[in-house]
CSV table of C-alpha atoms and ligand atoms in Angstrom, one decimal:
chain,number,residue,atom,x,y,z
J,1,MET,CA,-5.2,7.9,-19.4
J,2,SER,CA,-4.7,6.1,-16.1
J,3,PRO,CA,-1.7,7.0,-13.9
J,4,PRO,CA,1.8,5.7,-14.7
J,5,ALA,CA,3.1,2.4,-13.5
J,6,ILE,CA,4.5,2.4,-9.9
J,7,ILE,CA,6.5,-0.8,-9.3
J,8,ASN,CA,6.7,-1.4,-5.6
J,9,PRO,CA,8.7,-4.4,-4.3
J,10,SER,CA,7.7,-5.8,-0.9
J,11,VAL,CA,10.7,-6.5,1.3
J,12,LEU,CA,8.6,-9.1,3.1
J,13,SER,CA,10.3,-11.7,0.9
J,14,ALA,CA,13.8,-10.3,1.4
J,15,ASP,CA,16.4,-11.4,4.0
J,16,PHE,CA,15.3,-9.6,7.2
J,17,ALA,CA,18.8,-9.7,8.5
J,18,GLU,CA,19.8,-7.5,5.5
J,19,LEU,CA,16.8,-5.2,5.0
J,20,GLY,CA,18.9,-2.1,4.3
J,21,LYS,CA,20.7,-3.9,1.5
J,22,ALA,CA,17.4,-5.2,0.2
J,23,CYS,CA,16.0,-1.6,0.0
J,24,ARG,CA,19.1,-0.3,-1.8
J,25,ASP,CA,19.1,-3.3,-4.2
J,26,ALA,CA,15.4,-2.7,-5.0
J,27,MET,CA,16.1,0.9,-5.9
J,28,ASP,CA,19.1,-0.2,-8.0
J,29,TRP,CA,16.7,-2.5,-9.9
J,30,LYS,CA,14.7,0.6,-10.8
J,31,SER,CA,11.8,0.2,-8.4
J,32,ASP,CA,9.6,3.3,-7.9
J,33,TRP,CA,8.5,2.7,-4.4
J,34,LEU,CA,9.2,0.3,-1.5
J,35,HIS,CA,6.4,-1.6,0.1
J,36,LEU,CA,6.8,-2.2,3.8
J,37,ASP,CA,4.4,-4.8,5.3
J,38,VAL,CA,3.8,-3.9,8.9
J,39,MET,CA,2.0,-6.8,10.7
J,40,ASP,CA,1.0,-6.8,14.4
J,41,GLY,CA,-0.1,-10.4,15.1
J,42,HIS,CA,-3.6,-9.2,15.9
J,43,PHE,CA,-5.1,-7.8,12.6
J,44,VAL,CA,-3.2,-10.6,10.8
J,45,PRO,CA,-1.8,-13.9,12.2
J,46,ASN,CA,1.8,-12.8,11.6
J,47,MET,CA,4.3,-10.3,12.9
J,48,THR,CA,7.0,-8.4,10.9
J,49,PHE,CA,8.5,-5.1,12.0
J,50,GLY,CA,7.5,-1.6,13.2
J,51,ALA,CA,8.5,2.0,13.2
J,52,PRO,CA,12.0,1.5,14.6
J,53,VAL,CA,13.0,-0.7,11.7
J,54,ILE,CA,11.4,1.7,9.2
J,55,GLY,CA,13.4,4.6,10.8
J,56,LYS,CA,16.6,2.7,10.2
J,57,LEU,CA,15.7,1.7,6.6
J,58,ARG,CA,14.9,5.4,5.9
J,59,LYS,CA,18.7,6.0,6.1
J,60,HIS,CA,19.3,3.6,3.2
J,61,VAL,CA,16.8,5.3,0.7
J,62,ASP,CA,16.5,8.9,-0.2
J,63,ARG,CA,13.2,10.7,0.6
J,64,PRO,CA,11.1,10.9,-2.6
J,65,LYS,CA,11.5,14.6,-3.0
J,66,GLU,CA,15.3,14.2,-3.0
J,67,ALA,CA,15.1,11.4,-5.5
J,68,GLY,CA,12.7,13.0,-8.0
J,69,GLY,CA,9.7,11.1,-6.6
J,70,LEU,CA,11.3,7.7,-6.2
J,71,GLY,CA,11.8,5.9,-2.9
J,72,THR,CA,8.4,6.4,-1.4
J,73,PHE,CA,8.0,4.3,1.7
J,74,ASP,CA,4.6,2.7,1.2
J,75,CYS,CA,3.7,1.4,4.6
J,76,HIS,CA,1.0,-1.3,4.4
J,77,MET,CA,-0.4,-1.2,7.9
J,78,MET,CA,-1.8,-4.6,8.8
J,79,ILE,CA,-2.4,-3.5,12.3
J,80,ALA,CA,-5.5,-3.4,14.5
J,81,GLU,CA,-5.5,0.3,15.6
J,82,PRO,CA,-4.1,2.4,12.7
J,83,MET,CA,-4.9,5.8,14.1
J,84,ARG,CA,-2.8,5.2,17.2
J,85,TRP,CA,0.4,4.6,15.3
J,86,ALA,CA,0.2,7.1,12.4
J,87,SER,CA,2.3,9.9,13.9
J,88,ILE,CA,5.0,7.4,15.1
J,89,PHE,CA,5.3,6.0,11.5
J,90,ARG,CA,5.4,9.5,10.1
J,91,ASP,CA,8.3,10.3,12.4
J,92,ALA,CA,10.0,7.1,11.3
J,93,GLY,CA,9.8,8.2,7.7
J,94,ALA,CA,6.6,6.7,6.2
J,95,ASP,CA,5.4,8.6,3.1
J,96,MET,CA,2.3,6.6,2.3
J,97,TYR,CA,0.3,5.3,5.3
J,98,CYS,CA,-2.0,2.7,3.9
J,99,PHE,CA,-4.4,1.4,6.6
J,100,HIS,CA,-7.0,-1.4,6.4
J,101,TYR,CA,-10.7,-0.3,6.2
J,102,GLU,CA,-11.6,-3.3,8.4
J,103,ALA,CA,-9.2,-2.2,11.1
J,104,ALA,CA,-10.3,1.5,11.0
J,105,VAL,CA,-14.0,0.8,11.4
J,106,THR,CA,-13.5,-1.6,14.4
J,107,SER,CA,-11.0,0.7,16.4
J,108,VAL,CA,-11.1,3.8,18.5
J,109,GLY,CA,-9.8,7.2,17.3
J,110,ALA,CA,-7.0,7.4,19.9
J,111,LYS,CA,-3.9,9.1,18.4
J,112,ASP,CA,-1.3,7.7,20.8
J,113,PRO,CA,-0.5,4.0,21.6
J,114,ALA,CA,-0.7,4.8,25.4
J,115,ASP,CA,-4.1,6.5,25.2
J,116,THR,CA,-6.6,4.6,27.3
J,117,GLN,CA,-9.2,7.4,27.6
J,118,THR,CA,-10.5,7.9,24.1
J,119,THR,CA,-13.7,6.0,23.3
J,120,GLU,CA,-14.7,7.9,20.2
J,121,LYS,CA,-14.8,5.6,17.2
J,122,CYS,CA,-12.3,5.9,14.4
J,123,THR,CA,-13.7,6.4,10.9
J,124,PRO,CA,-11.9,6.0,7.6
J,125,LYS,CA,-12.5,9.7,6.7
J,126,ASN,CA,-11.3,11.0,10.0
J,127,LEU,CA,-8.2,8.8,9.8
J,128,ILE,CA,-7.5,10.0,6.2
J,129,ARG,CA,-7.8,13.6,7.3
J,130,TYR,CA,-5.4,13.0,10.2
J,131,ILE,CA,-2.8,11.2,8.0
J,132,HIS,CA,-2.9,14.2,5.6
J,133,GLU,CA,-2.5,16.6,8.6
J,134,LEU,CA,0.6,14.6,9.5
J,135,GLY,CA,2.0,15.3,6.0
J,136,MET,CA,1.7,11.7,4.7
J,137,GLN,CA,-0.3,10.4,1.8
J,138,ALA,CA,-3.2,8.2,2.8
J,139,GLY,CA,-4.0,4.8,1.4
J,140,ILE,CA,-7.0,2.6,2.2
J,141,ALA,CA,-6.8,-1.2,1.8
J,142,ILE,CA,-9.6,-3.8,1.6
J,143,LYS,CA,-9.3,-7.6,2.3
J,144,PRO,CA,-10.7,-10.1,-0.2
J,145,LYS,CA,-13.9,-10.6,1.8
J,146,THR,CA,-14.7,-6.8,1.9
J,147,GLY,CA,-16.8,-5.5,-0.9
J,148,VAL,CA,-15.6,-2.5,-3.0
J,149,ASP,CA,-18.9,-0.8,-2.1
J,150,VAL,CA,-17.5,0.4,1.2
J,151,LEU,CA,-15.1,2.7,-0.7
J,152,TRP,CA,-17.5,4.7,-2.7
J,153,ASP,CA,-18.6,7.1,0.0
J,154,ILE,CA,-15.0,7.6,1.2
J,155,LEU,CA,-13.8,8.3,-2.4
J,156,ALA,CA,-16.6,10.8,-2.8
J,157,ALA,CA,-15.8,12.7,0.4
J,158,GLU,CA,-16.8,16.4,0.0
J,159,ASP,CA,-13.6,17.5,1.6
J,160,GLU,CA,-10.6,16.5,-0.4
J,161,LYS,CA,-8.5,16.1,2.8
J,162,GLU,CA,-10.8,13.1,3.6
J,163,ARG,CA,-10.3,11.4,0.3
J,164,PRO,CA,-7.5,8.7,-0.1
J,165,ASP,CA,-4.6,9.1,-2.4
J,166,MET,CA,-4.5,5.4,-3.1
J,167,VAL,CA,-6.7,2.3,-2.8
J,168,LEU,CA,-5.2,-1.1,-2.2
J,169,ILE,CA,-7.1,-4.1,-3.4
J,170,MET,CA,-5.7,-7.2,-1.7
J,171,THR,CA,-5.3,-10.2,-4.1
J,172,VAL,CA,-4.5,-12.6,-1.2
J,173,GLU,CA,-5.6,-12.8,2.4
J,174,PRO,CA,-3.2,-10.4,4.2
J,175,GLY,CA,-0.6,-12.0,6.5
J,176,PHE,CA,1.9,-13.8,4.3
J,177,GLY,CA,4.0,-13.5,1.2
J,178,GLY,CA,4.2,-16.1,-1.5
J,179,GLN,CA,0.5,-16.9,-1.7
J,180,LYS,CA,-1.6,-17.7,-4.8
J,181,PHE,CA,-3.0,-14.7,-6.7
J,182,MET,CA,-6.8,-14.3,-6.4
J,183,ALA,CA,-8.1,-13.2,-9.8
J,184,SER,CA,-11.5,-13.1,-8.3
J,185,GLU,CA,-10.6,-9.7,-6.7
J,186,LEU,CA,-10.0,-7.9,-10.0
J,187,HIS,CA,-13.6,-6.9,-10.5
J,188,LYS,CA,-13.0,-4.4,-7.7
J,189,VAL,CA,-10.1,-2.9,-9.6
J,190,THR,CA,-12.2,-2.7,-12.8
J,191,ALA,CA,-15.0,-1.0,-11.0
J,192,LEU,CA,-12.7,1.5,-9.3
J,193,ARG,CA,-10.8,2.3,-12.5
J,194,GLU,CA,-14.1,2.9,-14.4
J,195,LYS,CA,-15.1,5.6,-11.9
J,196,TYR,CA,-11.7,7.0,-11.1
J,197,PRO,CA,-9.4,7.2,-14.1
J,198,ASN,CA,-6.7,9.1,-12.2
J,199,LEU,CA,-6.7,7.2,-8.9
J,200,ASN,CA,-3.6,5.2,-7.8
J,201,ILE,CA,-5.0,1.7,-7.6
J,202,GLU,CA,-2.6,-0.8,-5.9
J,203,VAL,CA,-2.8,-4.6,-6.0
J,204,ASP,CA,-0.9,-6.7,-3.5
J,205,GLY,CA,-0.5,-10.5,-3.3
J,206,GLY,CA,0.7,-13.0,-5.8
J,207,LEU,CA,1.7,-10.5,-8.5
J,208,ALA,CA,4.3,-12.0,-10.9
J,209,GLU,CA,5.1,-12.4,-14.6
J,210,GLY,CA,2.2,-14.9,-14.9
J,211,THR,CA,-0.5,-12.7,-13.2
J,212,ILE,CA,0.4,-9.1,-14.0
J,213,ASP,CA,-1.4,-8.9,-17.3
J,214,GLN,CA,-4.8,-9.6,-15.7
J,215,ALA,CA,-4.2,-7.0,-13.0
J,216,ALA,CA,-2.9,-4.4,-15.5
J,217,GLU,CA,-5.9,-5.1,-17.8
J,218,ALA,CA,-8.3,-4.5,-14.9
J,219,GLY,CA,-6.6,-1.1,-14.4
J,220,ALA,CA,-4.2,-1.5,-11.5
J,221,ASN,CA,-1.1,0.8,-11.8
J,222,VAL,CA,0.6,0.4,-8.4
J,223,ILE,CA,2.1,-3.1,-8.4
J,224,VAL,CA,3.4,-4.8,-5.2
J,225,ALA,CA,5.5,-7.9,-5.7
J,226,GLY,CA,7.5,-9.6,-3.0
J,227,SER,CA,8.4,-13.2,-3.8
J,228,ALA,CA,8.4,-12.6,-7.6
J,229,VAL,CA,11.1,-9.9,-7.2
J,230,PHE,CA,13.2,-11.0,-4.2
J,231,GLY,CA,13.0,-14.7,-5.3
J,232,ALA,CA,14.0,-14.0,-8.9
J,233,LYS,CA,17.4,-14.7,-10.5
J,234,ASP,CA,17.1,-11.4,-12.3
J,235,PRO,CA,14.9,-9.0,-10.2
J,236,ALA,CA,15.5,-6.0,-12.5
J,237,HIS,CA,14.1,-8.0,-15.4
J,238,VAL,CA,10.9,-8.9,-13.4
J,239,ILE,CA,10.5,-5.3,-12.5
J,240,GLN,CA,10.7,-4.3,-16.1
J,241,VAL,CA,8.2,-7.0,-17.1
J,242,LEU,CA,5.7,-5.7,-14.5
J,243,ARG,CA,6.2,-2.1,-15.7
J,244,ASP,CA,5.8,-3.0,-19.4
J,245,ALA,CA,2.5,-4.8,-18.6
J,246,VAL,CA,1.0,-1.7,-17.0
J,247,ASP,CA,2.5,0.6,-19.7
J,248,LYS,CA,1.1,-1.6,-22.5
J,249,ARG,CA,-2.4,-1.3,-21.0
J,250,ARG,CA,-2.0,2.4,-20.7
J,251,GLY,CA,-0.8,2.7,-24.3
J,252,GLY,CA,-3.9,0.9,-25.6
J,253,GLU,CA,-6.2,2.7,-23.1
J,254,LYS,CA,-9.6,1.0,-23.1
J,255,LEU,CA,-11.5,3.2,-20.7
A,1,LIG,O1,0.7,-7.6,2.1
A,1,LIG,C1,1.3,-8.7,1.9
A,1,LIG,C2,0.9,-9.9,2.5
A,1,LIG,O2,-0.1,-9.7,3.4
A,1,LIG,C3,2.5,-8.6,0.9
A,1,LIG,O3,2.7,-7.3,0.5
A,1,LIG,C4,2.3,-9.5,-0.3
A,1,LIG,O4,1.8,-10.7,0.0
A,1,LIG,C5,3.6,-9.5,-1.1
A,1,LIG,O5,4.1,-10.8,-1.3
A,1,LIG,P1,3.9,-11.7,-2.6
A,1,LIG,O6,4.2,-10.8,-3.8
A,1,LIG,O7,4.9,-12.7,-2.4
A,1,LIG,O8,2.5,-12.2,-2.6
A,2,LIG,FE1,1.5,-5.7,1.5
């Protein structure tokens, strides 16, 4: 059976002047994790917030171990140089550091924002190892134009410290909330689930009551939803609908 549903509201669609309240509300609505979209204005054409804000939000939500596994800060790093910032986000309170494959393979392996000396290339496996050494879980995300094939070698890494804990399949072009769900990306989820029944597979972008069944059917279990949750009259109900869709698919396991 595939892993349990993890419902993961994105605060991208919340009122940024009241982010602490948004995080507390989302946990009251029975969210499992919180999805924090970090955008740098380079990797994506938008900017959100960085480690100082995440450090402040951490004070509003228990660490997962204190809350029985709930309250994971899933940091979706839409930034150009993910290795440089990993330790800073760890110190701020990130639990899952989910970087983009496209950013990793085009950046250097410097481990400090101020490092101008390092020229060695970053690789996804080295970065995953480093994230694990820092004590975080490692996620790897791919954009719609990136094929799922790039992930096979990484998922099959001989050393488990170089294997990701989660894969994120983007179902919109990263950068903005409230975009239309791209069902064309779900074949990647299906292919991953066939090979990896126990992997946490996250989908992000346009997930809502009208699109969750397709994503759940493909095998996604970590469900990000921003506008569908924070724009809802009854966010707790939406979260329950998302969870039920994943659980229904698990109950009638097809794989
Ligand atoms: O990574 C993202 C955008 O790049 C967001 O997590 C995502 O778009 C969530 O918003 P919505 O559910 O409204 O699509
Ligand atoms: Fe995201």
